[in-house]
Amino acid sequence: MHTAIIPLPLVRLKNSAAQLALYLTNDFNNPVISRLFFKGLIIFTLLKVGGIISFSRTVMAHHQITLPRGLLGKILLAPAFLANENIDVFYVAAILFLIVALVARPNYFTTVFFFWLTFNLYIVNLPFANGSDLVLFMLALWCIPIGRWPRFDSE
C-alpha cells in the first residue's frame, strides 16, 4: 500500500507566497534595472522642478519657511535654508545635482543626496505640494538600498 503525502493548505500557501516574493524581488538589485529605475526618478524630478520653478518663485516671495533651531534639523534642511535666502540658487543647485546624478552611476552617495534633495523639495514646495511629491519622496527613500558602493573603474 502506498501512502501519499498531501501538503497542508497552509504549507502550500506559504510556498506560493514565497515563490511570489521571489518572483517580485528576484531582480531587485539587478544593476541595469536599478539604474533605469533611479534615472527614471531623476528625469521625473527634473520635469517636476522645471514645471514648478516659476510658480515656486511667486509663492516664496510671500512665504517663508520656518526653520528649526536644532543642529540636526539645520543639517537636514540646509537646502531649504538656501531656498529661503535665494530660491533661484536653490533650484540651480538642484538641477545641477540632478544632471550629475543622471550621468553618474547610482551609488549610495547619489541616492542618499537624491533623497535629501526630494525631502527639501517637498519642504520648499509644501504650500502647493500634492500626492506626487510624497510618492517621489518615498521612491527616493527606496532608491537608497538599491545603490552600490562607488568605485572608480580604471580604463
JSON list of C-alpha atoms in Angstrom, two decimals:
[
{"chain": "A", "resi": 1, "resn": "MET", "atom": "CA", "xyz": [0.00, 0.00, 0.00]},
{"chain": "A", "resi": 2, "resn": "HIS", "atom": "CA", "xyz": [1.33, 3.45, -1.00]},
{"chain": "A", "resi": 3, "resn": "THR", "atom": "CA", "xyz": [0.91, 6.41, 1.33]},
{"chain": "A", "resi": 4, "resn": "ALA", "atom": "CA", "xyz": [0.55, 9.74, -0.43]},
{"chain": "A", "resi": 5, "resn": "ILE", "atom": "CA", "xyz": [1.82, 12.84, 1.26]},
{"chain": "A", "resi": 6, "resn": "ILE", "atom": "CA", "xyz": [-0.65, 15.64, 0.84]},
{"chain": "A", "resi": 7, "resn": "PRO", "atom": "CA", "xyz": [0.69, 19.09, 1.65]},
{"chain": "A", "resi": 8, "resn": "LEU", "atom": "CA", "xyz": [-1.38, 21.02, 4.13]},
{"chain": "A", "resi": 9, "resn": "PRO", "atom": "CA", "xyz": [-3.13, 24.13, 2.76]},
{"chain": "A", "resi": 10, "resn": "LEU", "atom": "CA", "xyz": [-1.04, 26.44, 4.97]},
{"chain": "A", "resi": 11, "resn": "VAL", "atom": "CA", "xyz": [2.19, 24.92, 3.68]},
{"chain": "A", "resi": 12, "resn": "ARG", "atom": "CA", "xyz": [1.01, 25.33, 0.08]},
{"chain": "A", "resi": 13, "resn": "LEU", "atom": "CA", "xyz": [0.04, 28.93, 0.82]},
{"chain": "A", "resi": 14, "resn": "LYS", "atom": "CA", "xyz": [3.44, 29.57, 2.41]},
{"chain": "A", "resi": 15, "resn": "ASN", "atom": "CA", "xyz": [5.24, 28.06, -0.60]},
{"chain": "A", "resi": 16, "resn": "SER", "atom": "CA", "xyz": [3.21, 30.05, -3.12]},
{"chain": "A", "resi": 17, "resn": "ALA", "atom": "CA", "xyz": [3.73, 33.26, -1.13]},
{"chain": "A", "resi": 18, "resn": "ALA", "atom": "CA", "xyz": [7.45, 32.57, -1.02]},
{"chain": "A", "resi": 19, "resn": "GLN", "atom": "CA", "xyz": [7.50, 31.91, -4.77]},
{"chain": "A", "resi": 20, "resn": "LEU", "atom": "CA", "xyz": [5.59, 35.13, -5.41]},
{"chain": "A", "resi": 21, "resn": "ALA", "atom": "CA", "xyz": [8.03, 37.07, -3.22]},
{"chain": "A", "resi": 22, "resn": "LEU", "atom": "CA", "xyz": [11.00, 35.56, -5.06]},
{"chain": "A", "resi": 23, "resn": "TYR", "atom": "CA", "xyz": [9.41, 36.39, -8.42]},
{"chain": "A", "resi": 24, "resn": "LEU", "atom": "CA", "xyz": [8.81, 40.01, -7.43]},
{"chain": "A", "resi": 25, "resn": "THR", "atom": "CA", "xyz": [12.21, 40.56, -5.83]},
{"chain": "A", "resi": 26, "resn": "ASN", "atom": "CA", "xyz": [14.46, 38.29, -7.89]},
{"chain": "A", "resi": 27, "resn": "ASP", "atom": "CA", "xyz": [15.86, 41.17, -9.94]},
{"chain": "A", "resi": 28, "resn": "PHE", "atom": "CA", "xyz": [15.59, 43.75, -7.13]},
{"chain": "A", "resi": 29, "resn": "ASN", "atom": "CA", "xyz": [19.26, 44.60, -7.11]},
{"chain": "A", "resi": 30, "resn": "ASN", "atom": "CA", "xyz": [19.98, 43.97, -10.78]},
{"chain": "A", "resi": 31, "resn": "PRO", "atom": "CA", "xyz": [22.32, 46.86, -11.71]},
{"chain": "A", "resi": 32, "resn": "VAL", "atom": "CA", "xyz": [20.63, 47.60, -15.05]},
{"chain": "A", "resi": 33, "resn": "ILE", "atom": "CA", "xyz": [17.13, 47.68, -13.57]},
{"chain": "A", "resi": 34, "resn": "SER", "atom": "CA", "xyz": [18.32, 49.72, -10.58]},
{"chain": "A", "resi": 35, "resn": "ARG", "atom": "CA", "xyz": [19.96, 52.31, -12.84]},
{"chain": "A", "resi": 36, "resn": "LEU", "atom": "CA", "xyz": [16.89, 52.52, -15.05]},
{"chain": "A", "resi": 37, "resn": "PHE", "atom": "CA", "xyz": [14.60, 53.00, -12.04]},
{"chain": "A", "resi": 38, "resn": "PHE", "atom": "CA", "xyz": [16.85, 55.66, -10.48]},
{"chain": "A", "resi": 39, "resn": "LYS", "atom": "CA", "xyz": [17.33, 57.55, -13.75]},
{"chain": "A", "resi": 40, "resn": "GLY", "atom": "CA", "xyz": [13.58, 57.50, -14.36]},
{"chain": "A", "resi": 41, "resn": "LEU", "atom": "CA", "xyz": [13.04, 59.13, -10.97]},
{"chain": "A", "resi": 42, "resn": "ILE", "atom": "CA", "xyz": [15.68, 61.73, -11.75]},
{"chain": "A", "resi": 43, "resn": "ILE", "atom": "CA", "xyz": [14.04, 62.57, -15.08]},
{"chain": "A", "resi": 44, "resn": "PHE", "atom": "CA", "xyz": [10.67, 62.83, -13.34]},
{"chain": "A", "resi": 45, "resn": "THR", "atom": "CA", "xyz": [12.20, 65.15, -10.73]},
{"chain": "A", "resi": 46, "resn": "LEU", "atom": "CA", "xyz": [13.79, 67.31, -13.43]},
{"chain": "A", "resi": 47, "resn": "LEU", "atom": "CA", "xyz": [10.44, 67.63, -15.18]},
{"chain": "A", "resi": 48, "resn": "LYS", "atom": "CA", "xyz": [8.74, 68.42, -11.87]},
{"chain": "A", "resi": 49, "resn": "VAL", "atom": "CA", "xyz": [11.30, 71.10, -10.98]},
{"chain": "A", "resi": 50, "resn": "GLY", "atom": "CA", "xyz": [11.03, 72.59, -14.47]},
{"chain": "A", "resi": 51, "resn": "GLY", "atom": "CA", "xyz": [7.27, 72.77, -14.12]},
{"chain": "A", "resi": 52, "resn": "ILE", "atom": "CA", "xyz": [7.13, 74.37, -10.68]},
{"chain": "A", "resi": 53, "resn": "ILE", "atom": "CA", "xyz": [10.10, 76.71, -10.68]},
{"chain": "A", "resi": 54, "resn": "SER", "atom": "CA", "xyz": [8.22, 79.84, -11.82]},
{"chain": "A", "resi": 55, "resn": "PHE", "atom": "CA", "xyz": [5.27, 79.18, -9.53]},
{"chain": "A", "resi": 56, "resn": "SER", "atom": "CA", "xyz": [7.62, 78.49, -6.64]},
{"chain": "A", "resi": 57, "resn": "ARG", "atom": "CA", "xyz": [9.32, 81.87, -7.12]},
{"chain": "A", "resi": 58, "resn": "THR", "atom": "CA", "xyz": [5.97, 83.60, -6.77]},
{"chain": "A", "resi": 59, "resn": "VAL", "atom": "CA", "xyz": [4.97, 81.61, -3.69]},
{"chain": "A", "resi": 60, "resn": "MET", "atom": "CA", "xyz": [8.34, 82.03, -1.97]},
{"chain": "A", "resi": 61, "resn": "ALA", "atom": "CA", "xyz": [8.08, 85.81, -2.39]},
{"chain": "A", "resi": 62, "resn": "HIS", "atom": "CA", "xyz": [5.13, 85.69, 0.05]},
{"chain": "A", "resi": 63, "resn": "HIS", "atom": "CA", "xyz": [6.00, 82.61, 2.12]},
{"chain": "A", "resi": 64, "resn": "GLN", "atom": "CA", "xyz": [8.96, 81.97, 4.39]},
{"chain": "A", "resi": 65, "resn": "ILE", "atom": "CA", "xyz": [9.92, 78.54, 5.66]},
{"chain": "A", "resi": 66, "resn": "THR", "atom": "CA", "xyz": [10.14, 78.24, 9.43]},
{"chain": "A", "resi": 67, "resn": "LEU", "atom": "CA", "xyz": [13.40, 76.52, 10.09]},
{"chain": "A", "resi": 68, "resn": "PRO", "atom": "CA", "xyz": [14.32, 74.50, 13.20]},
{"chain": "A", "resi": 69, "resn": "ARG", "atom": "CA", "xyz": [16.75, 75.59, 15.88]},
{"chain": "A", "resi": 70, "resn": "GLY", "atom": "CA", "xyz": [18.41, 72.20, 16.43]},
{"chain": "A", "resi": 71, "resn": "LEU", "atom": "CA", "xyz": [21.62, 71.18, 14.68]},
{"chain": "A", "resi": 72, "resn": "LEU", "atom": "CA", "xyz": [20.15, 68.01, 13.13]},
{"chain": "A", "resi": 73, "resn": "GLY", "atom": "CA", "xyz": [17.22, 69.97, 11.74]},
{"chain": "A", "resi": 74, "resn": "LYS", "atom": "CA", "xyz": [19.57, 72.57, 10.30]},
{"chain": "A", "resi": 75, "resn": "ILE", "atom": "CA", "xyz": [21.61, 69.85, 8.59]},
{"chain": "A", "resi": 76, "resn": "LEU", "atom": "CA", "xyz": [18.54, 68.09, 7.20]},
{"chain": "A", "resi": 77, "resn": "LEU", "atom": "CA", "xyz": [17.01, 71.34, 5.97]},
{"chain": "A", "resi": 78, "resn": "ALA", "atom": "CA", "xyz": [20.21, 73.06, 4.76]},
{"chain": "A", "resi": 79, "resn": "PRO", "atom": "CA", "xyz": [18.94, 73.33, 1.16]},
{"chain": "A", "resi": 80, "resn": "ALA", "atom": "CA", "xyz": [15.68, 74.80, 2.48]},
{"chain": "A", "resi": 81, "resn": "PHE", "atom": "CA", "xyz": [17.76, 77.46, 4.27]},
{"chain": "A", "resi": 82, "resn": "LEU", "atom": "CA", "xyz": [19.21, 78.27, 0.87]},
{"chain": "A", "resi": 83, "resn": "ALA", "atom": "CA", "xyz": [15.74, 78.41, -0.68]},
{"chain": "A", "resi": 84, "resn": "ASN", "atom": "CA", "xyz": [14.66, 80.88, 2.00]},
{"chain": "A", "resi": 85, "resn": "GLU", "atom": "CA", "xyz": [17.52, 83.17, 1.03]},
{"chain": "A", "resi": 86, "resn": "ASN", "atom": "CA", "xyz": [17.52, 82.73, -2.75]},
{"chain": "A", "resi": 87, "resn": "ILE", "atom": "CA", "xyz": [15.12, 80.35, -4.47]},
{"chain": "A", "resi": 88, "resn": "ASP", "atom": "CA", "xyz": [16.93, 80.60, -7.81]},
{"chain": "A", "resi": 89, "resn": "VAL", "atom": "CA", "xyz": [20.24, 79.40, -6.36]},
{"chain": "A", "resi": 90, "resn": "PHE", "atom": "CA", "xyz": [18.40, 76.50, -4.70]},
{"chain": "A", "resi": 91, "resn": "TYR", "atom": "CA", "xyz": [16.82, 75.39, -7.98]},
{"chain": "A", "resi": 92, "resn": "VAL", "atom": "CA", "xyz": [20.03, 75.83, -10.00]},
{"chain": "A", "resi": 93, "resn": "ALA", "atom": "CA", "xyz": [21.92, 73.71, -7.44]},
{"chain": "A", "resi": 94, "resn": "ALA", "atom": "CA", "xyz": [19.13, 71.10, -7.52]},
{"chain": "A", "resi": 95, "resn": "ILE", "atom": "CA", "xyz": [19.12, 70.96, -11.33]},
{"chain": "A", "resi": 96, "resn": "LEU", "atom": "CA", "xyz": [22.92, 70.68, -11.46]},
{"chain": "A", "resi": 97, "resn": "PHE", "atom": "CA", "xyz": [22.88, 67.83, -8.95]},
{"chain": "A", "resi": 98, "resn": "LEU", "atom": "CA", "xyz": [20.11, 66.06, -10.88]},
{"chain": "A", "resi": 99, "resn": "ILE", "atom": "CA", "xyz": [22.08, 66.33, -14.13]},
{"chain": "A", "resi": 100, "resn": "VAL", "atom": "CA", "xyz": [25.20, 64.94, -12.45]},
{"chain": "A", "resi": 101, "resn": "ALA", "atom": "CA", "xyz": [23.16, 62.13, -10.87]},
{"chain": "A", "resi": 102, "resn": "LEU", "atom": "CA", "xyz": [21.61, 61.36, -14.25]},
{"chain": "A", "resi": 103, "resn": "VAL", "atom": "CA", "xyz": [25.03, 60.96, -15.87]},
{"chain": "A", "resi": 104, "resn": "ALA", "atom": "CA", "xyz": [26.74, 59.13, -12.99]},
{"chain": "A", "resi": 105, "resn": "ARG", "atom": "CA", "xyz": [26.04, 55.59, -11.91]},
{"chain": "A", "resi": 106, "resn": "PRO", "atom": "CA", "xyz": [23.74, 55.36, -8.92]},
{"chain": "A", "resi": 107, "resn": "ASN", "atom": "CA", "xyz": [25.66, 54.71, -5.74]},
{"chain": "A", "resi": 108, "resn": "TYR", "atom": "CA", "xyz": [24.88, 55.15, -2.07]},
{"chain": "A", "resi": 109, "resn": "PHE", "atom": "CA", "xyz": [26.05, 58.77, -2.04]},
{"chain": "A", "resi": 110, "resn": "THR", "atom": "CA", "xyz": [23.96, 59.90, -5.00]},
{"chain": "A", "resi": 111, "resn": "THR", "atom": "CA", "xyz": [20.88, 58.03, -3.79]},
{"chain": "A", "resi": 112, "resn": "VAL", "atom": "CA", "xyz": [21.16, 59.50, -0.27]},
{"chain": "A", "resi": 113, "resn": "PHE", "atom": "CA", "xyz": [21.69, 63.00, -1.69]},
{"chain": "A", "resi": 114, "resn": "PHE", "atom": "CA", "xyz": [18.76, 62.45, -4.06]},
{"chain": "A", "resi": 115, "resn": "PHE", "atom": "CA", "xyz": [16.58, 61.50, -1.10]},
{"chain": "A", "resi": 116, "resn": "TRP", "atom": "CA", "xyz": [17.82, 64.58, 0.78]},
{"chain": "A", "resi": 117, "resn": "LEU", "atom": "CA", "xyz": [17.01, 66.76, -2.24]},
{"chain": "A", "resi": 118, "resn": "THR", "atom": "CA", "xyz": [13.49, 65.35, -2.66]},
{"chain": "A", "resi": 119, "resn": "PHE", "atom": "CA", "xyz": [12.86, 65.87, 1.05]},
{"chain": "A", "resi": 120, "resn": "ASN", "atom": "CA", "xyz": [13.93, 69.51, 0.76]},
{"chain": "A", "resi": 121, "resn": "LEU", "atom": "CA", "xyz": [11.96, 69.98, -2.46]},
{"chain": "A", "resi": 122, "resn": "TYR", "atom": "CA", "xyz": [8.92, 68.77, -0.56]},
{"chain": "A", "resi": 123, "resn": "ILE", "atom": "CA", "xyz": [9.60, 71.21, 2.30]},
{"chain": "A", "resi": 124, "resn": "VAL", "atom": "CA", "xyz": [10.14, 74.16, -0.06]},
{"chain": "A", "resi": 125, "resn": "ASN", "atom": "CA", "xyz": [7.06, 73.34, -2.12]},
{"chain": "A", "resi": 126, "resn": "LEU", "atom": "CA", "xyz": [4.91, 72.42, 0.88]},
{"chain": "A", "resi": 127, "resn": "PRO", "atom": "CA", "xyz": [2.31, 75.18, 0.33]},
{"chain": "A", "resi": 128, "resn": "PHE", "atom": "CA", "xyz": [1.38, 73.63, -3.02]},
{"chain": "A", "resi": 129, "resn": "ALA", "atom": "CA", "xyz": [2.66, 70.06, -2.65]},
{"chain": "A", "resi": 130, "resn": "ASN", "atom": "CA", "xyz": [0.46, 67.19, -3.77]},
{"chain": "A", "resi": 131, "resn": "GLY", "atom": "CA", "xyz": [0.49, 63.41, -3.68]},
{"chain": "A", "resi": 132, "resn": "SER", "atom": "CA", "xyz": [3.16, 63.10, -6.36]},
{"chain": "A", "resi": 133, "resn": "ASP", "atom": "CA", "xyz": [5.62, 64.84, -4.04]},
{"chain": "A", "resi": 134, "resn": "LEU", "atom": "CA", "xyz": [5.01, 62.23, -1.36]},
{"chain": "A", "resi": 135, "resn": "VAL", "atom": "CA", "xyz": [5.30, 59.38, -3.87]},
{"chain": "A", "resi": 136, "resn": "LEU", "atom": "CA", "xyz": [8.58, 60.84, -5.17]},
{"chain": "A", "resi": 137, "resn": "PHE", "atom": "CA", "xyz": [9.81, 61.20, -1.60]},
{"chain": "A", "resi": 138, "resn": "MET", "atom": "CA", "xyz": [9.02, 57.53, -0.82]},
{"chain": "A", "resi": 139, "resn": "LEU", "atom": "CA", "xyz": [10.51, 56.26, -4.09]},
{"chain": "A", "resi": 140, "resn": "ALA", "atom": "CA", "xyz": [13.67, 58.25, -3.37]},
{"chain": "A", "resi": 141, "resn": "LEU", "atom": "CA", "xyz": [13.82, 56.55, 0.02]},
{"chain": "A", "resi": 142, "resn": "TRP", "atom": "CA", "xyz": [13.52, 53.17, -1.70]},
{"chain": "A", "resi": 143, "resn": "CYS", "atom": "CA", "xyz": [16.39, 54.10, -4.03]},
{"chain": "A", "resi": 144, "resn": "ILE", "atom": "CA", "xyz": [18.90, 54.16, -1.18]},
{"chain": "A", "resi": 145, "resn": "PRO", "atom": "CA", "xyz": [19.25, 50.37, -0.73]},
{"chain": "A", "resi": 146, "resn": "ILE", "atom": "CA", "xyz": [19.46, 49.71, -4.48]},
{"chain": "A", "resi": 147, "resn": "GLY", "atom": "CA", "xyz": [22.57, 51.84, -4.83]},
{"chain": "A", "resi": 148, "resn": "ARG", "atom": "CA", "xyz": [26.07, 50.43, -4.94]},
{"chain": "A", "resi": 149, "resn": "TRP", "atom": "CA", "xyz": [29.28, 51.46, -3.26]},
{"chain": "A", "resi": 150, "resn": "PRO", "atom": "CA", "xyz": [31.07, 53.93, -5.51]},
{"chain": "A", "resi": 151, "resn": "ARG", "atom": "CA", "xyz": [34.05, 52.63, -7.40]},
{"chain": "A", "resi": 152, "resn": "PHE", "atom": "CA", "xyz": [36.28, 54.14, -9.95]},
{"chain": "A", "resi": 153, "resn": "ASP", "atom": "CA", "xyz": [36.89, 51.94, -12.95]},
{"chain": "A", "resi": 154, "resn": "SER", "atom": "CA", "xyz": [40.30, 52.42, -14.47]},
{"chain": "A", "resi": 155, "resn": "GLU", "atom": "CA", "xyz": [40.43, 52.44, -18.22]}
]
